[in-house]
CSV table of C-alpha atoms in Angstrom, one decimal:
chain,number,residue,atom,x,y,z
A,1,UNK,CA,0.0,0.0,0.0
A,2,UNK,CA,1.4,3.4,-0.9
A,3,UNK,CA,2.0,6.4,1.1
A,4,UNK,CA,-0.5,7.9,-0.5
A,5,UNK,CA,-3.3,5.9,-0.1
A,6,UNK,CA,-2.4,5.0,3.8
A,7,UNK,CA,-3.1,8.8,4.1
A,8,UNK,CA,-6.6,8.5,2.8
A,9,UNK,CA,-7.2,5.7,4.5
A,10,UNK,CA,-6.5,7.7,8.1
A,11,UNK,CA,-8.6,10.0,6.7
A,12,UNK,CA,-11.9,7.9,5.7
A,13,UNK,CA,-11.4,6.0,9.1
A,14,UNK,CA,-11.3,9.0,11.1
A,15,UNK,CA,-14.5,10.4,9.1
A,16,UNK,CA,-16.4,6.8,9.7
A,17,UNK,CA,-15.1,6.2,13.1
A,18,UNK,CA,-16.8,9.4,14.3
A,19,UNK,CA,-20.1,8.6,12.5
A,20,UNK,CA,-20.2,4.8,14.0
A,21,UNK,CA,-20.9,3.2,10.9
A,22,UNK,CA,-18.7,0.1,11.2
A,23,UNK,CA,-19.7,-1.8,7.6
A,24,UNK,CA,-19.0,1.6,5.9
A,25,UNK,CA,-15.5,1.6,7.7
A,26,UNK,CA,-14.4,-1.7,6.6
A,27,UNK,CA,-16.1,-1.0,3.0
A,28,UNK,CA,-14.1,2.1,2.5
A,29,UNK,CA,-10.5,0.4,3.6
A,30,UNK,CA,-11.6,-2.7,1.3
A,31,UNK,CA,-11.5,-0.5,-1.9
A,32,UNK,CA,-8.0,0.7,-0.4
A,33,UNK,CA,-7.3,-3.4,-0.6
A,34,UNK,CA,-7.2,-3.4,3.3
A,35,UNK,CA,-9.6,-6.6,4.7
A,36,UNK,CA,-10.7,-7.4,7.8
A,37,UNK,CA,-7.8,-10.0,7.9
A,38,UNK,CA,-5.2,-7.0,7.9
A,39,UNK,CA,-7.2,-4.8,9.8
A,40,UNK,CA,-7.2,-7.4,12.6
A,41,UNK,CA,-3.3,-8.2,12.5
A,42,UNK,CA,-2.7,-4.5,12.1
A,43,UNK,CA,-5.1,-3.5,15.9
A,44,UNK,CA,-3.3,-6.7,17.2
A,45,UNK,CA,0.5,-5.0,16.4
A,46,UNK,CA,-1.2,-2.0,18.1
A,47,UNK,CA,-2.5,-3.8,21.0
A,48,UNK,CA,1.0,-5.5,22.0
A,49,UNK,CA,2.4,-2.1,21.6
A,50,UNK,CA,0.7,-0.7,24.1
A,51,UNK,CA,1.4,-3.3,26.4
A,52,UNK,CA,5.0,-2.9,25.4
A,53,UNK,CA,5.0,0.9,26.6
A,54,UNK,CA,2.4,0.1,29.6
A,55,UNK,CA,5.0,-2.4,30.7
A,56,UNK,CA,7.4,0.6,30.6
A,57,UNK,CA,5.5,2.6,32.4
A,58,UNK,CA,4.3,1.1,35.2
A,59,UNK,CA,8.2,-0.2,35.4
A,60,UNK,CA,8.9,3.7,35.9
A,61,UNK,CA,6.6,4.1,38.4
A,62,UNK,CA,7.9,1.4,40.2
A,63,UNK,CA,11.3,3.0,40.2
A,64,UNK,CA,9.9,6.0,41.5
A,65,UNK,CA,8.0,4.9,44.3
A,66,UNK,CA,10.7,2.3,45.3
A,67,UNK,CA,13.2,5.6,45.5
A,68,UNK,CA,10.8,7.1,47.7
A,69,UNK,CA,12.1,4.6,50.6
A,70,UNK,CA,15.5,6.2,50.3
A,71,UNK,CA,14.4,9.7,50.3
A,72,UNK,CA,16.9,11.8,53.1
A,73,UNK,CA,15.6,15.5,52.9
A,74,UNK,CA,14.4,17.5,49.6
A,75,UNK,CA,10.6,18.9,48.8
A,76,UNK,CA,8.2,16.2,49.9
A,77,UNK,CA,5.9,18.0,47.5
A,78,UNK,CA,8.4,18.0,44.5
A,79,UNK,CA,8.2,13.8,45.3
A,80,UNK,CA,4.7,13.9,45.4
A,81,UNK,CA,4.4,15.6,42.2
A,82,UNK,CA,6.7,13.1,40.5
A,83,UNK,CA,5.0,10.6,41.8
A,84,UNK,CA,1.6,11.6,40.7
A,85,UNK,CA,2.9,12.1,37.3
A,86,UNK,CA,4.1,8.8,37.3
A,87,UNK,CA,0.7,8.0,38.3
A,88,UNK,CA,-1.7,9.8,35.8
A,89,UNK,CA,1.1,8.2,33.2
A,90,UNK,CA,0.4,4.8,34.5
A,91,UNK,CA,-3.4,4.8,33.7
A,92,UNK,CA,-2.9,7.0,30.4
A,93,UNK,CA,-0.6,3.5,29.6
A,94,UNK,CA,-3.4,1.4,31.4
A,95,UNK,CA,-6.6,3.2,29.2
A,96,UNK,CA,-5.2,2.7,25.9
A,97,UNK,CA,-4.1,-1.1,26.6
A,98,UNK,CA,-7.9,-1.4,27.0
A,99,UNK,CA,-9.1,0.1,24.3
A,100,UNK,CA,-6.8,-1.2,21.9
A,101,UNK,CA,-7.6,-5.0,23.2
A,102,UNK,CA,-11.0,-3.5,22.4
A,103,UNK,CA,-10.7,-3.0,19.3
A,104,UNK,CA,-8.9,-6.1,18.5
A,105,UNK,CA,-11.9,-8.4,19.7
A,106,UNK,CA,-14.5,-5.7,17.5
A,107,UNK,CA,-12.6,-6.7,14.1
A,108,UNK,CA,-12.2,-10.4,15.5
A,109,UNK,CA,-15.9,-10.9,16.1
A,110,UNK,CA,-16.6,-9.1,12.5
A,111,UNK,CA,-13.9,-11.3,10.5
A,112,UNK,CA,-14.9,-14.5,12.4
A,113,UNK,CA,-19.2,-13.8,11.7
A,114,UNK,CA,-18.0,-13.4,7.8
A,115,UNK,CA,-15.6,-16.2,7.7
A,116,UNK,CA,-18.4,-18.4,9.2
A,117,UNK,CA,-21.2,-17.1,6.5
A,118,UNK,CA,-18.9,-17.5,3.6
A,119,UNK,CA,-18.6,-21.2,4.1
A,120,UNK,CA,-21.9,-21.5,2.5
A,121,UNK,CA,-20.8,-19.8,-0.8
A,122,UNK,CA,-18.3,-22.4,-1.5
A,123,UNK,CA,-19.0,-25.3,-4.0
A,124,UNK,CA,-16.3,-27.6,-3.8
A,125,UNK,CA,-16.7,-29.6,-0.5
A,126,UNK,CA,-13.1,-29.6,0.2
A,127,UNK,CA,-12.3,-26.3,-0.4
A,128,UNK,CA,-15.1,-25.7,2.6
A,129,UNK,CA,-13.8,-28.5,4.7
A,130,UNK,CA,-10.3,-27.1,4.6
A,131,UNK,CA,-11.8,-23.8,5.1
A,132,UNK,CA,-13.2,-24.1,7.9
A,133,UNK,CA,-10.4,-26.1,9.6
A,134,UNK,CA,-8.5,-22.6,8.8
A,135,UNK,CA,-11.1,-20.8,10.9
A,136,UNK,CA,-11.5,-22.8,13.9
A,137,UNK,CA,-7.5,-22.7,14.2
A,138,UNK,CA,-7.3,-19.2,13.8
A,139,UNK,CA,-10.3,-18.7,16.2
A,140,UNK,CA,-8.2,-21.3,19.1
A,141,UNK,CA,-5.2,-19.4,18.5
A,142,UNK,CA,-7.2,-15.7,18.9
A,143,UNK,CA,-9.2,-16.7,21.8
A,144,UNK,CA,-5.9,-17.8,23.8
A,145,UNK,CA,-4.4,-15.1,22.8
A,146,UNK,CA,-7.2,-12.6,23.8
A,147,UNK,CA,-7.6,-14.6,27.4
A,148,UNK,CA,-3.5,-13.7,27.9
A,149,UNK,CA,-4.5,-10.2,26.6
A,150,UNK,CA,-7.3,-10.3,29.4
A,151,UNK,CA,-5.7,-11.9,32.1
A,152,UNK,CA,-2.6,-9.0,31.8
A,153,UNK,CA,-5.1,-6.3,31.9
A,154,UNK,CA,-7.2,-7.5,34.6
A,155,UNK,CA,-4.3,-7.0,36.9
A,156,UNK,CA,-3.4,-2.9,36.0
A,157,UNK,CA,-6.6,-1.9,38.0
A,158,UNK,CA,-5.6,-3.4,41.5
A,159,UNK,CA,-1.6,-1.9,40.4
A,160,UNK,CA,-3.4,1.9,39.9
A,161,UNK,CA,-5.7,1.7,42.6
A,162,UNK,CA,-2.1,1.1,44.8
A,163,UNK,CA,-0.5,3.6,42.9
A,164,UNK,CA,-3.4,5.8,44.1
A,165,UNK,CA,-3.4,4.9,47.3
A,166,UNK,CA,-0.1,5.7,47.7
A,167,UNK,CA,0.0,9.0,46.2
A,168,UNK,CA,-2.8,10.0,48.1
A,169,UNK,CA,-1.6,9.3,51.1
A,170,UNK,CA,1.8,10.9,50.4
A,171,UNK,CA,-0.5,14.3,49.8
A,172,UNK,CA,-2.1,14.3,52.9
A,173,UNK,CA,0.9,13.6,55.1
A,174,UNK,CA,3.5,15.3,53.4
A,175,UNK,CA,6.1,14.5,55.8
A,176,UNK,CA,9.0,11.9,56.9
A,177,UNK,CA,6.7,9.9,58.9
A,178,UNK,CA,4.7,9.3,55.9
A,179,UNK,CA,7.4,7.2,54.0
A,180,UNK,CA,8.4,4.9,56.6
A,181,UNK,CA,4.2,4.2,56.6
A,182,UNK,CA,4.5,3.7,52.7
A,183,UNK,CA,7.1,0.7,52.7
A,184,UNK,CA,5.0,-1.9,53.3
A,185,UNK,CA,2.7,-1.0,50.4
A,186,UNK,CA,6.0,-0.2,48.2
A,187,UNK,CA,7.1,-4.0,49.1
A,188,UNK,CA,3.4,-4.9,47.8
A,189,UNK,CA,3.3,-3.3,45.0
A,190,UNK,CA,6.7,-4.7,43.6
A,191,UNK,CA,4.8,-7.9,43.5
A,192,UNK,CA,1.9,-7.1,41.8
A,193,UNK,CA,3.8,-4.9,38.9
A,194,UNK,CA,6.1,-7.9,38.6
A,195,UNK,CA,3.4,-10.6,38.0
A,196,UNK,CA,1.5,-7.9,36.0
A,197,UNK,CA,4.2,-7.6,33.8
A,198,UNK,CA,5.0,-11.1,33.1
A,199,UNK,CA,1.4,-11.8,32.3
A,200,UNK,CA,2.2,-9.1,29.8
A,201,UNK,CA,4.9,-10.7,28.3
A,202,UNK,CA,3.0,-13.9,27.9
A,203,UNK,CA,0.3,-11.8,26.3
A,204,UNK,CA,3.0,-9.6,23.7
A,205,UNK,CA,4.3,-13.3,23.3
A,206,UNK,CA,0.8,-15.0,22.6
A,207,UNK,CA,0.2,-11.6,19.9
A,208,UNK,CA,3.7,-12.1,18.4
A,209,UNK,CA,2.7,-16.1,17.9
A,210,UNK,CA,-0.9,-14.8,16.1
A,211,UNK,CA,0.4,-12.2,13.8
A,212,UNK,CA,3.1,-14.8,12.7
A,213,UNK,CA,0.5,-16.9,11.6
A,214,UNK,CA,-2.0,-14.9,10.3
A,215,UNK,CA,0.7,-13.7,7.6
């Protein structure tokens, strides 16, 4: 696909997007040459992305707060700040991992519902048959890659409500005392970013596996 015509494709998606009309969307990128099948791979590169830089993220944030343990004189506030940065950051990251998976499983549920009717066009038995073995392999390796997709973002709410937490309770007690109090949670929430982090990576692996065969 040229330069060119990615360009008006951005465009016409944009335009569509905004009115909600989802047949017209994938109508308009199909004269481009763009099918569901390429849409779908295309919101699945997207989607591991974002987990990519989410992963990134909340790592920073983890570095952040873990420095706060070892914090001997400064601004509290200037900490606090950071740290709420690091924060808003974190479910900025968190927000578009979901709405990119989102997207993924829109396109998925479209491409699989026209796969599925367009088994009765075809003549030839075999050509069917093999068909729709194709399908209900690419279906088993979607769904376990959308469960790992899932199961990674199911476990940024409980790190941001933490990451809250914390910041919150660095506002209102913006003293010394306050950190000591803090490194218990800190020692938590190592944990949890850990383990939400490796589910990622079994998620960005799972996508990785997909795309390779969907091409």
């Amino acid at each position: 696909m040229t330069f060119k015509s990615l360009l008006l494709g951005a465009a016409i998606s944009s335009t569509l997007v905004l009115s909600g009309c989802q047949s017209a969307y994938y109508s308009a990128w199909e004269k481009l040459g763009v099918e569901k099948r390429d849409i779908m791979v295309d919101r699945v590169e997207n989607a591991k992305e974002s987990q990519e830089d989410a992963q990134e993220q909340f790592s920073s944030a983890l570095e952040e707060f873990t420095a706060l343990i070892n914090f001997d004189g400064g601004e509290l506030e200037d900490v606090y700040n950071d740290l709420n940065d690091e924060y808003q950051s974190s479910r900025s990251a968190a927000e578009e991992v979901s709405s990119r998976i989102s997207k993924v499983q829109s396109v998925a549920d479209d491409l699989f519902d026209e796969w599925e009717d367009e088994l009765d066009q075809y003549q030839s038995a075999s050509l069917r048959r093999e068909s729709e073995n194709k399908l209900r392999e690419t279906r088993r390796r979607y769904d376990s890659m959308l469960k790992a997709m899932r199961r990674a973002e199911s476990k940024m709410d409980p790190v941001l409500q933490a990451l809250e937490d914390n910041v919150l309770y660095l506002k209102h007690n913006l003293n010394a005392s306050a950190i000591g109090a803090l490194q218990g949670e800190i020692s938590q929430m190592k944990g949890d970013i850990s383990s939400l982090i490796a589910d990622m990576n079994s998620a960005i692996a799972e996508s990785d596996a997909f795309i390779k065969s969907m091409k």
